[in-house]
Amino acid sequence: MAFGIKREELQQWKEAVSRGEIAYLTHYWLEPRFPGVTTVTKVGCADLDRLSKWCIQNGLSPRYIHNRSSFPHFDLIGPKQVEILRKEGLREQLERFRML
């Protein structure tokens, strides 16, 4: 279950993904399979080759890309999520979702 984002943020992410950009969208998330995890960052890109290369460059397996027809994405959680958000300079997301 996702919450903590505005419709406008989701729309901007979808537009960027559709243009083939690497786009980041963080939101609160509750998933019983991952106890203690309260946020996820969806890293999306419609260009699957570009998204696969992004995964490899960040030490992640492209095998875990969710290949949704319109909005392919990789779900970042835990320490790797924080590491990459810092690396990408996405401080607002880190602060907003209390990951600092």
mmCIF file of N, CA and C in Angstrom:
data_model
loop_
_atom_site.group_PDB
_atom_site.id
_atom_site.type_symbol
_atom_site.label_atom_id
_atom_site.label_comp_id
_atom_site.label_asym_id
_atom_site.label_seq_id
_atom_site.Cartn_x
_atom_site.Cartn_y
_atom_site.Cartn_z
ATOM 1 N N MET A 1 0.846 -1.166 0.000
ATOM 2 C CA MET A 1 0.000 0.000 0.000
ATOM 3 C C MET A 1 0.899 1.239 0.000
ATOM 4 N N ALA A 2 0.625 2.150 -0.911
ATOM 5 C CA ALA A 2 1.424 3.374 -1.039
ATOM 6 C C ALA A 2 0.656 4.563 -0.489
ATOM 7 N N PHE A 3 1.383 5.463 0.174
ATOM 8 C CA PHE A 3 0.769 6.697 0.626
ATOM 9 C C PHE A 3 1.860 7.721 0.901
ATOM 10 N N GLY A 4 1.470 8.990 1.015
ATOM 11 C CA GLY A 4 2.428 10.041 1.313
ATOM 12 C C GLY A 4 2.930 10.789 0.088
ATOM 13 N N ILE A 5 2.265 10.595 -1.052
ATOM 14 C CA ILE A 5 2.641 11.347 -2.251
ATOM 15 C C ILE A 5 1.405 12.044 -2.805
ATOM 16 N N LYS A 6 1.667 13.084 -3.550
ATOM 17 C CA LYS A 6 0.580 13.837 -4.171
ATOM 18 C C LYS A 6 0.380 13.369 -5.607
ATOM 19 N N ARG A 7 -0.820 13.516 -6.077
ATOM 20 C CA ARG A 7 -1.152 13.116 -7.444
ATOM 21 C C ARG A 7 -0.213 13.779 -8.454
ATOM 22 N N GLU A 8 0.114 15.051 -8.209
ATOM 23 C CA GLU A 8 0.998 15.780 -9.108
ATOM 24 C C GLU A 8 2.393 15.146 -9.161
ATOM 25 N N GLU A 9 2.895 14.705 -8.015
ATOM 26 C CA GLU A 9 4.205 14.046 -7.968
ATOM 27 C C GLU A 9 4.190 12.751 -8.785
ATOM 28 N N LEU A 10 3.130 11.986 -8.620
ATOM 29 C CA LEU A 10 3.006 10.740 -9.367
ATOM 30 C C LEU A 10 2.942 11.027 -10.859
ATOM 31 N N GLN A 11 2.182 12.036 -11.235
ATOM 32 C CA GLN A 11 2.050 12.388 -12.651
ATOM 33 C C GLN A 11 3.396 12.828 -13.230
ATOM 34 N N GLN A 12 4.152 13.628 -12.494
ATOM 35 C CA GLN A 12 5.471 14.069 -12.963
ATOM 36 C C GLN A 12 6.406 12.877 -13.137
ATOM 37 N N TRP A 13 6.361 11.933 -12.199
ATOM 38 C CA TRP A 13 7.187 10.730 -12.298
ATOM 39 C C TRP A 13 6.811 9.930 -13.539
ATOM 40 N N LYS A 14 5.521 9.734 -13.752
ATOM 41 C CA LYS A 14 5.058 8.982 -14.919
ATOM 42 C C LYS A 14 5.495 9.635 -16.218
ATOM 43 N N GLU A 15 5.412 10.965 -16.278
ATOM 44 C CA GLU A 15 5.826 11.677 -17.489
ATOM 45 C C GLU A 15 7.320 11.508 -17.742
ATOM 46 N N ALA A 16 8.125 11.631 -16.696
ATOM 47 C CA ALA A 16 9.577 11.471 -16.838
ATOM 48 C C ALA A 16 9.921 10.043 -17.262
ATOM 49 N N VAL A 17 9.283 9.057 -16.655
ATOM 50 C CA VAL A 17 9.511 7.659 -17.015
ATOM 51 C C VAL A 17 9.159 7.449 -18.483
ATOM 52 N N SER A 18 8.028 7.973 -18.902
ATOM 53 C CA SER A 18 7.571 7.809 -20.285
ATOM 54 C C SER A 18 8.538 8.434 -21.298
ATOM 55 N N ARG A 19 9.231 9.499 -20.882
ATOM 56 C CA ARG A 19 10.218 10.155 -21.761
ATOM 57 C C ARG A 19 11.543 9.395 -21.805
ATOM 58 N N GLY A 20 11.659 8.334 -21.025
ATOM 59 C CA GLY A 20 12.886 7.552 -21.010
ATOM 60 C C GLY A 20 13.930 8.073 -20.050
ATOM 61 N N GLU A 21 13.516 8.938 -19.125
ATOM 62 C CA GLU A 21 14.419 9.450 -18.110
ATOM 63 C C GLU A 21 14.447 8.492 -16.920
ATOM 64 N N ILE A 22 15.545 8.539 -16.167
ATOM 65 C CA ILE A 22 15.600 7.834 -14.886
ATOM 66 C C ILE A 22 14.892 8.760 -13.893
ATOM 67 N N ALA A 23 13.808 8.285 -13.304
ATOM 68 C CA ALA A 23 12.995 9.115 -12.409
ATOM 69 C C ALA A 23 12.816 8.406 -11.069
ATOM 70 N N TYR A 24 12.808 9.207 -10.006
ATOM 71 C CA TYR A 24 12.730 8.692 -8.635
ATOM 72 C C TYR A 24 11.437 9.152 -7.985
ATOM 73 N N LEU A 25 10.747 8.210 -7.343
ATOM 74 C CA LEU A 25 9.530 8.534 -6.613
ATOM 75 C C LEU A 25 9.540 7.759 -5.299
ATOM 76 N N THR A 26 9.635 8.485 -4.197
ATOM 77 C CA THR A 26 9.645 7.856 -2.873
ATOM 78 C C THR A 26 8.283 8.051 -2.229
ATOM 79 N N HIS A 27 7.824 7.010 -1.558
ATOM 80 C CA HIS A 27 6.570 7.121 -0.812
ATOM 81 C C HIS A 27 6.591 6.154 0.357
ATOM 82 N N TYR A 28 5.694 6.413 1.305
ATOM 83 C CA TYR A 28 5.530 5.486 2.420
ATOM 84 C C TYR A 28 4.931 4.200 1.880
ATOM 85 N N TRP A 29 5.258 3.107 2.548
ATOM 86 C CA TRP A 29 4.907 1.802 2.014
ATOM 87 C C TRP A 29 4.837 0.795 3.143
ATOM 88 N N LEU A 30 3.798 0.029 3.163
ATOM 89 C CA LEU A 30 3.667 -1.060 4.129
ATOM 90 C C LEU A 30 3.520 -2.360 3.365
ATOM 91 N N GLU A 31 4.430 -3.262 3.619
ATOM 92 C CA GLU A 31 4.420 -4.555 2.932
ATOM 93 C C GLU A 31 4.824 -5.620 3.946
ATOM 94 N N PRO A 32 3.923 -6.542 4.264
ATOM 95 C CA PRO A 32 4.205 -7.560 5.274
ATOM 96 C C PRO A 32 5.466 -8.386 5.000
ATOM 97 N N ARG A 33 5.851 -8.526 3.745
ATOM 98 C CA ARG A 33 7.062 -9.298 3.416
ATOM 99 C C ARG A 33 8.338 -8.615 3.892
ATOM 100 N N PHE A 34 8.252 -7.286 4.183
ATOM 101 C CA PHE A 34 9.427 -6.523 4.579
ATOM 102 C C PHE A 34 9.156 -5.782 5.889
ATOM 103 N N PRO A 35 9.116 -6.497 6.999
ATOM 104 C CA PRO A 35 8.831 -5.848 8.288
ATOM 105 C C PRO A 35 9.886 -4.795 8.607
ATOM 106 N N GLY A 36 9.423 -3.666 9.120
ATOM 107 C CA GLY A 36 10.329 -2.576 9.480
ATOM 108 C C GLY A 36 10.642 -1.618 8.355
ATOM 109 N N VAL A 37 10.317 -1.991 7.132
ATOM 110 C CA VAL A 37 10.540 -1.106 5.986
ATOM 111 C C VAL A 37 9.303 -0.237 5.830
ATOM 112 N N THR A 38 9.498 1.081 5.836
ATOM 113 C CA THR A 38 8.341 1.985 5.771
ATOM 114 C C THR A 38 8.323 2.867 4.528
ATOM 115 N N THR A 39 9.392 2.808 3.723
ATOM 116 C CA THR A 39 9.417 3.593 2.489
ATOM 117 C C THR A 39 9.988 2.755 1.355
ATOM 118 N N VAL A 40 9.653 3.167 0.150
ATOM 119 C CA VAL A 40 10.220 2.579 -1.061
ATOM 120 C C VAL A 40 10.449 3.724 -2.045
ATOM 121 N N THR A 41 11.503 3.607 -2.821
ATOM 122 C CA THR A 41 11.740 4.546 -3.912
ATOM 123 C C THR A 41 11.636 3.762 -5.203
ATOM 124 N N LYS A 42 10.737 4.188 -6.057
ATOM 125 C CA LYS A 42 10.581 3.558 -7.360
ATOM 126 C C LYS A 42 11.456 4.322 -8.345
ATOM 127 N N VAL A 43 12.414 3.602 -8.920
ATOM 128 C CA VAL A 43 13.305 4.181 -9.922
ATOM 129 C C VAL A 43 12.794 3.679 -11.259
ATOM 130 N N GLY A 44 12.187 4.582 -12.021
ATOM 131 C CA GLY A 44 11.545 4.172 -13.256
ATOM 132 C C GLY A 44 12.214 4.722 -14.491
ATOM 133 N N CYS A 45 12.022 3.998 -15.598
ATOM 134 C CA CYS A 45 12.494 4.446 -16.904
ATOM 135 C C CYS A 45 11.865 3.539 -17.953
ATOM 136 N N ALA A 46 11.232 4.124 -18.960
ATOM 137 C CA ALA A 46 10.594 3.338 -20.016
ATOM 138 C C ALA A 46 11.625 2.662 -20.916
ATOM 139 N N ASP A 47 12.838 3.187 -20.935
ATOM 140 C CA ASP A 47 13.934 2.598 -21.713
ATOM 141 C C ASP A 47 14.563 1.499 -20.847
ATOM 142 N N LEU A 48 14.180 0.256 -21.102
ATOM 143 C CA LEU A 48 14.634 -0.853 -20.264
ATOM 144 C C LEU A 48 16.145 -1.046 -20.306
ATOM 145 N N ASP A 49 16.777 -0.776 -21.446
ATOM 146 C CA ASP A 49 18.238 -0.881 -21.515
ATOM 147 C C ASP A 49 18.881 0.138 -20.577
ATOM 148 N N ARG A 50 18.368 1.357 -20.601
ATOM 149 C CA ARG A 50 18.901 2.401 -19.729
ATOM 150 C C ARG A 50 18.682 2.046 -18.255
ATOM 151 N N LEU A 51 17.496 1.553 -17.922
ATOM 152 C CA LEU A 51 17.209 1.173 -16.539
ATOM 153 C C LEU A 51 18.088 -0.001 -16.104
ATOM 154 N N SER A 52 18.318 -0.943 -16.984
ATOM 155 C CA SER A 52 19.201 -2.077 -16.670
ATOM 156 C C SER A 52 20.621 -1.603 -16.411
ATOM 157 N N LYS A 53 21.109 -0.695 -17.237
ATOM 158 C CA LYS A 53 22.452 -0.145 -17.035
ATOM 159 C C LYS A 53 22.525 0.623 -15.717
ATOM 160 N N TRP A 54 21.462 1.368 -15.383
ATOM 161 C CA TRP A 54 21.419 2.091 -14.112
ATOM 162 C C TRP A 54 21.554 1.102 -12.958
ATOM 163 N N CYS A 55 20.823 -0.003 -13.031
ATOM 164 C CA CYS A 55 20.896 -1.028 -11.978
ATOM 165 C C CYS A 55 22.326 -1.532 -11.824
ATOM 166 N N ILE A 56 22.950 -1.918 -12.913
ATOM 167 C CA ILE A 56 24.304 -2.468 -12.877
ATOM 168 C C ILE A 56 25.282 -1.445 -12.317
ATOM 169 N N GLN A 57 25.158 -0.189 -12.748
ATOM 170 C CA GLN A 57 26.050 0.873 -12.256
ATOM 171 C C GLN A 57 25.910 1.081 -10.746
ATOM 172 N N ASN A 58 24.760 0.722 -10.206
ATOM 173 C CA ASN A 58 24.508 0.907 -8.782
ATOM 174 C C ASN A 58 24.589 -0.400 -7.989
ATOM 175 N N GLY A 59 25.148 -1.426 -8.608
ATOM 176 C CA GLY A 59 25.346 -2.690 -7.907
ATOM 177 C C GLY A 59 24.068 -3.471 -7.654
ATOM 178 N N LEU A 60 23.082 -3.282 -8.507
ATOM 179 C CA LEU A 60 21.783 -3.939 -8.357
ATOM 180 C C LEU A 60 21.529 -4.850 -9.555
ATOM 181 N N SER A 61 20.766 -5.885 -9.353
ATOM 182 C CA SER A 61 20.476 -6.815 -10.440
ATOM 183 C C SER A 61 19.258 -6.363 -11.252
ATOM 184 N N PRO A 62 19.435 -6.180 -12.559
ATOM 185 C CA PRO A 62 18.299 -5.822 -13.422
ATOM 186 C C PRO A 62 17.201 -6.884 -13.412
ATOM 187 N N ARG A 63 17.533 -8.054 -12.909
ATOM 188 C CA ARG A 63 16.550 -9.149 -12.838
ATOM 189 C C ARG A 63 15.326 -8.743 -12.018
ATOM 190 N N TYR A 64 15.516 -7.776 -11.101
ATOM 191 C CA TYR A 64 14.426 -7.370 -10.220
ATOM 192 C C TYR A 64 13.647 -6.154 -10.723
ATOM 193 N N ILE A 65 13.868 -5.779 -11.965
ATOM 194 C CA ILE A 65 13.074 -4.702 -12.559
ATOM 195 C C ILE A 65 11.642 -5.206 -12.700
ATOM 196 N N HIS A 66 10.706 -4.392 -12.251
ATOM 197 C CA HIS A 66 9.283 -4.701 -12.465
ATOM 198 C C HIS A 66 8.941 -4.178 -13.847
ATOM 199 N N ASN A 67 8.795 -5.072 -14.782
ATOM 200 C CA ASN A 67 8.577 -4.683 -16.175
ATOM 201 C C ASN A 67 7.094 -4.445 -16.447
ATOM 202 N N ARG A 68 6.574 -3.398 -15.824
ATOM 203 C CA ARG A 68 5.190 -3.005 -16.058
ATOM 204 C C ARG A 68 5.126 -2.347 -17.435
ATOM 205 N N SER A 69 4.085 -2.593 -18.170
ATOM 206 C CA SER A 69 4.016 -2.150 -19.563
ATOM 207 C C SER A 69 4.335 -0.673 -19.750
ATOM 208 N N SER A 70 3.708 0.207 -19.000
ATOM 209 C CA SER A 70 3.927 1.641 -19.205
ATOM 210 C C SER A 70 5.015 2.219 -18.313
ATOM 211 N N PHE A 71 5.204 1.640 -17.144
ATOM 212 C CA PHE A 71 6.102 2.252 -16.163
ATOM 213 C C PHE A 71 7.041 1.230 -15.520
ATOM 214 N N PRO A 72 8.018 0.732 -16.284
ATOM 215 C CA PRO A 72 8.989 -0.185 -15.691
ATOM 216 C C PRO A 72 9.747 0.521 -14.568
ATOM 217 N N HIS A 73 10.042 -0.219 -13.483
ATOM 218 C CA HIS A 73 10.727 0.403 -12.365
ATOM 219 C C HIS A 73 11.448 -0.634 -11.510
ATOM 220 N N PHE A 74 12.378 -0.132 -10.735
ATOM 221 C CA PHE A 74 13.107 -0.935 -9.763
ATOM 222 C C PHE A 74 12.755 -0.384 -8.389
ATOM 223 N N ASP A 75 12.406 -1.241 -7.451
ATOM 224 C CA ASP A 75 12.057 -0.806 -6.093
ATOM 225 C C ASP A 75 13.302 -0.788 -5.212
ATOM 226 N N LEU A 76 13.633 0.384 -4.705
ATOM 227 C CA LEU A 76 14.750 0.533 -3.766
ATOM 228 C C LEU A 76 14.202 0.574 -2.352
ATOM 229 N N ILE A 77 14.795 -0.232 -1.467
ATOM 230 C CA ILE A 77 14.415 -0.200 -0.059
ATOM 231 C C ILE A 77 15.672 -0.319 0.792
ATOM 232 N N GLY A 78 15.538 0.045 2.047
ATOM 233 C CA GLY A 78 16.609 -0.155 3.013
ATOM 234 C C GLY A 78 17.833 0.713 2.789
ATOM 235 N N PRO A 79 18.997 0.235 3.241
ATOM 236 C CA PRO A 79 20.227 1.033 3.164
ATOM 237 C C PRO A 79 20.597 1.442 1.736
ATOM 238 N N LYS A 80 20.333 0.586 0.763
ATOM 239 C CA LYS A 80 20.661 0.917 -0.635
ATOM 240 C C LYS A 80 19.805 2.092 -1.109
ATOM 241 N N GLN A 81 18.579 2.153 -0.650
ATOM 242 C CA GLN A 81 17.693 3.261 -0.992
ATOM 243 C C GLN A 81 18.311 4.578 -0.519
ATOM 244 N N VAL A 82 18.715 4.623 0.728
ATOM 245 C CA VAL A 82 19.311 5.836 1.299
ATOM 246 C C VAL A 82 20.601 6.179 0.571
ATOM 247 N N GLU A 83 21.439 5.176 0.332
ATOM 248 C CA GLU A 83 22.709 5.393 -0.373
ATOM 249 C C GLU A 83 22.494 6.053 -1.730
ATOM 250 N N ILE A 84 21.549 5.535 -2.497
ATOM 251 C CA ILE A 84 21.330 6.052 -3.855
ATOM 252 C C ILE A 84 20.657 7.413 -3.823
ATOM 253 N N LEU A 85 19.704 7.629 -2.933
ATOM 254 C CA LEU A 85 19.086 8.954 -2.838
ATOM 255 C C LEU A 85 20.141 10.006 -2.487
ATOM 256 N N ARG A 86 21.071 9.664 -1.597
ATOM 257 C CA ARG A 86 22.165 10.591 -1.265
ATOM 258 C C ARG A 86 23.046 10.834 -2.482
ATOM 259 N N LYS A 87 23.422 9.761 -3.141
ATOM 260 C CA LYS A 87 24.286 9.855 -4.323
ATOM 261 C C LYS A 87 23.662 10.740 -5.402
ATOM 262 N N GLU A 88 22.356 10.644 -5.563
ATOM 263 C CA GLU A 88 21.645 11.402 -6.598
ATOM 264 C C GLU A 88 21.285 12.814 -6.135
ATOM 265 N N GLY A 89 21.602 13.157 -4.894
ATOM 266 C CA GLY A 89 21.314 14.499 -4.387
ATOM 267 C C GLY A 89 19.844 14.753 -4.120
ATOM 268 N N LEU A 90 19.110 13.708 -3.813
ATOM 269 C CA LEU A 90 17.666 13.832 -3.582
ATOM 270 C C LEU A 90 17.388 14.032 -2.089
ATOM 271 N N ARG A 91 17.971 15.047 -1.545
ATOM 272 C CA ARG A 91 17.888 15.346 -0.108
ATOM 273 C C ARG A 91 16.447 15.590 0.344
ATOM 274 N N GLU A 92 15.653 16.234 -0.496
ATOM 275 C CA GLU A 92 14.261 16.521 -0.123
ATOM 276 C C GLU A 92 13.517 15.226 0.192
ATOM 277 N N GLN A 93 13.733 14.198 -0.620
ATOM 278 C CA GLN A 93 13.061 12.923 -0.368
ATOM 279 C C GLN A 93 13.585 12.285 0.918
ATOM 280 N N LEU A 94 14.894 12.384 1.143
ATOM 281 C CA LEU A 94 15.474 11.842 2.372
ATOM 282 C C LEU A 94 14.902 12.529 3.611
ATOM 283 N N GLU A 95 14.785 13.831 3.555
ATOM 284 C CA GLU A 95 14.259 14.583 4.695
ATOM 285 C C GLU A 95 12.768 14.348 4.884
ATOM 286 N N ARG A 96 12.036 14.440 3.809
ATOM 287 C CA ARG A 96 10.577 14.309 3.879
ATOM 288 C C ARG A 96 10.140 12.968 4.458
ATOM 289 N N PHE A 97 10.868 11.923 4.098
ATOM 290 C CA PHE A 97 10.491 10.591 4.568
ATOM 291 C C PHE A 97 11.380 10.112 5.725
ATOM 292 N N ARG A 98 12.058 11.078 6.354
ATOM 293 C CA ARG A 98 12.841 10.848 7.582
ATOM 294 C C ARG A 98 13.829 9.693 7.454
ATOM 295 N N MET A 99 14.637 9.764 6.400
ATOM 296 C CA MET A 99 15.639 8.718 6.179
ATOM 297 C C MET A 99 17.049 9.197 6.473
ATOM 298 N N LEU A 100 17.201 10.393 7.004
ATOM 299 C CA LEU A 100 18.540 10.914 7.309
ATOM 300 C C LEU A 100 19.033 10.440 8.648
#
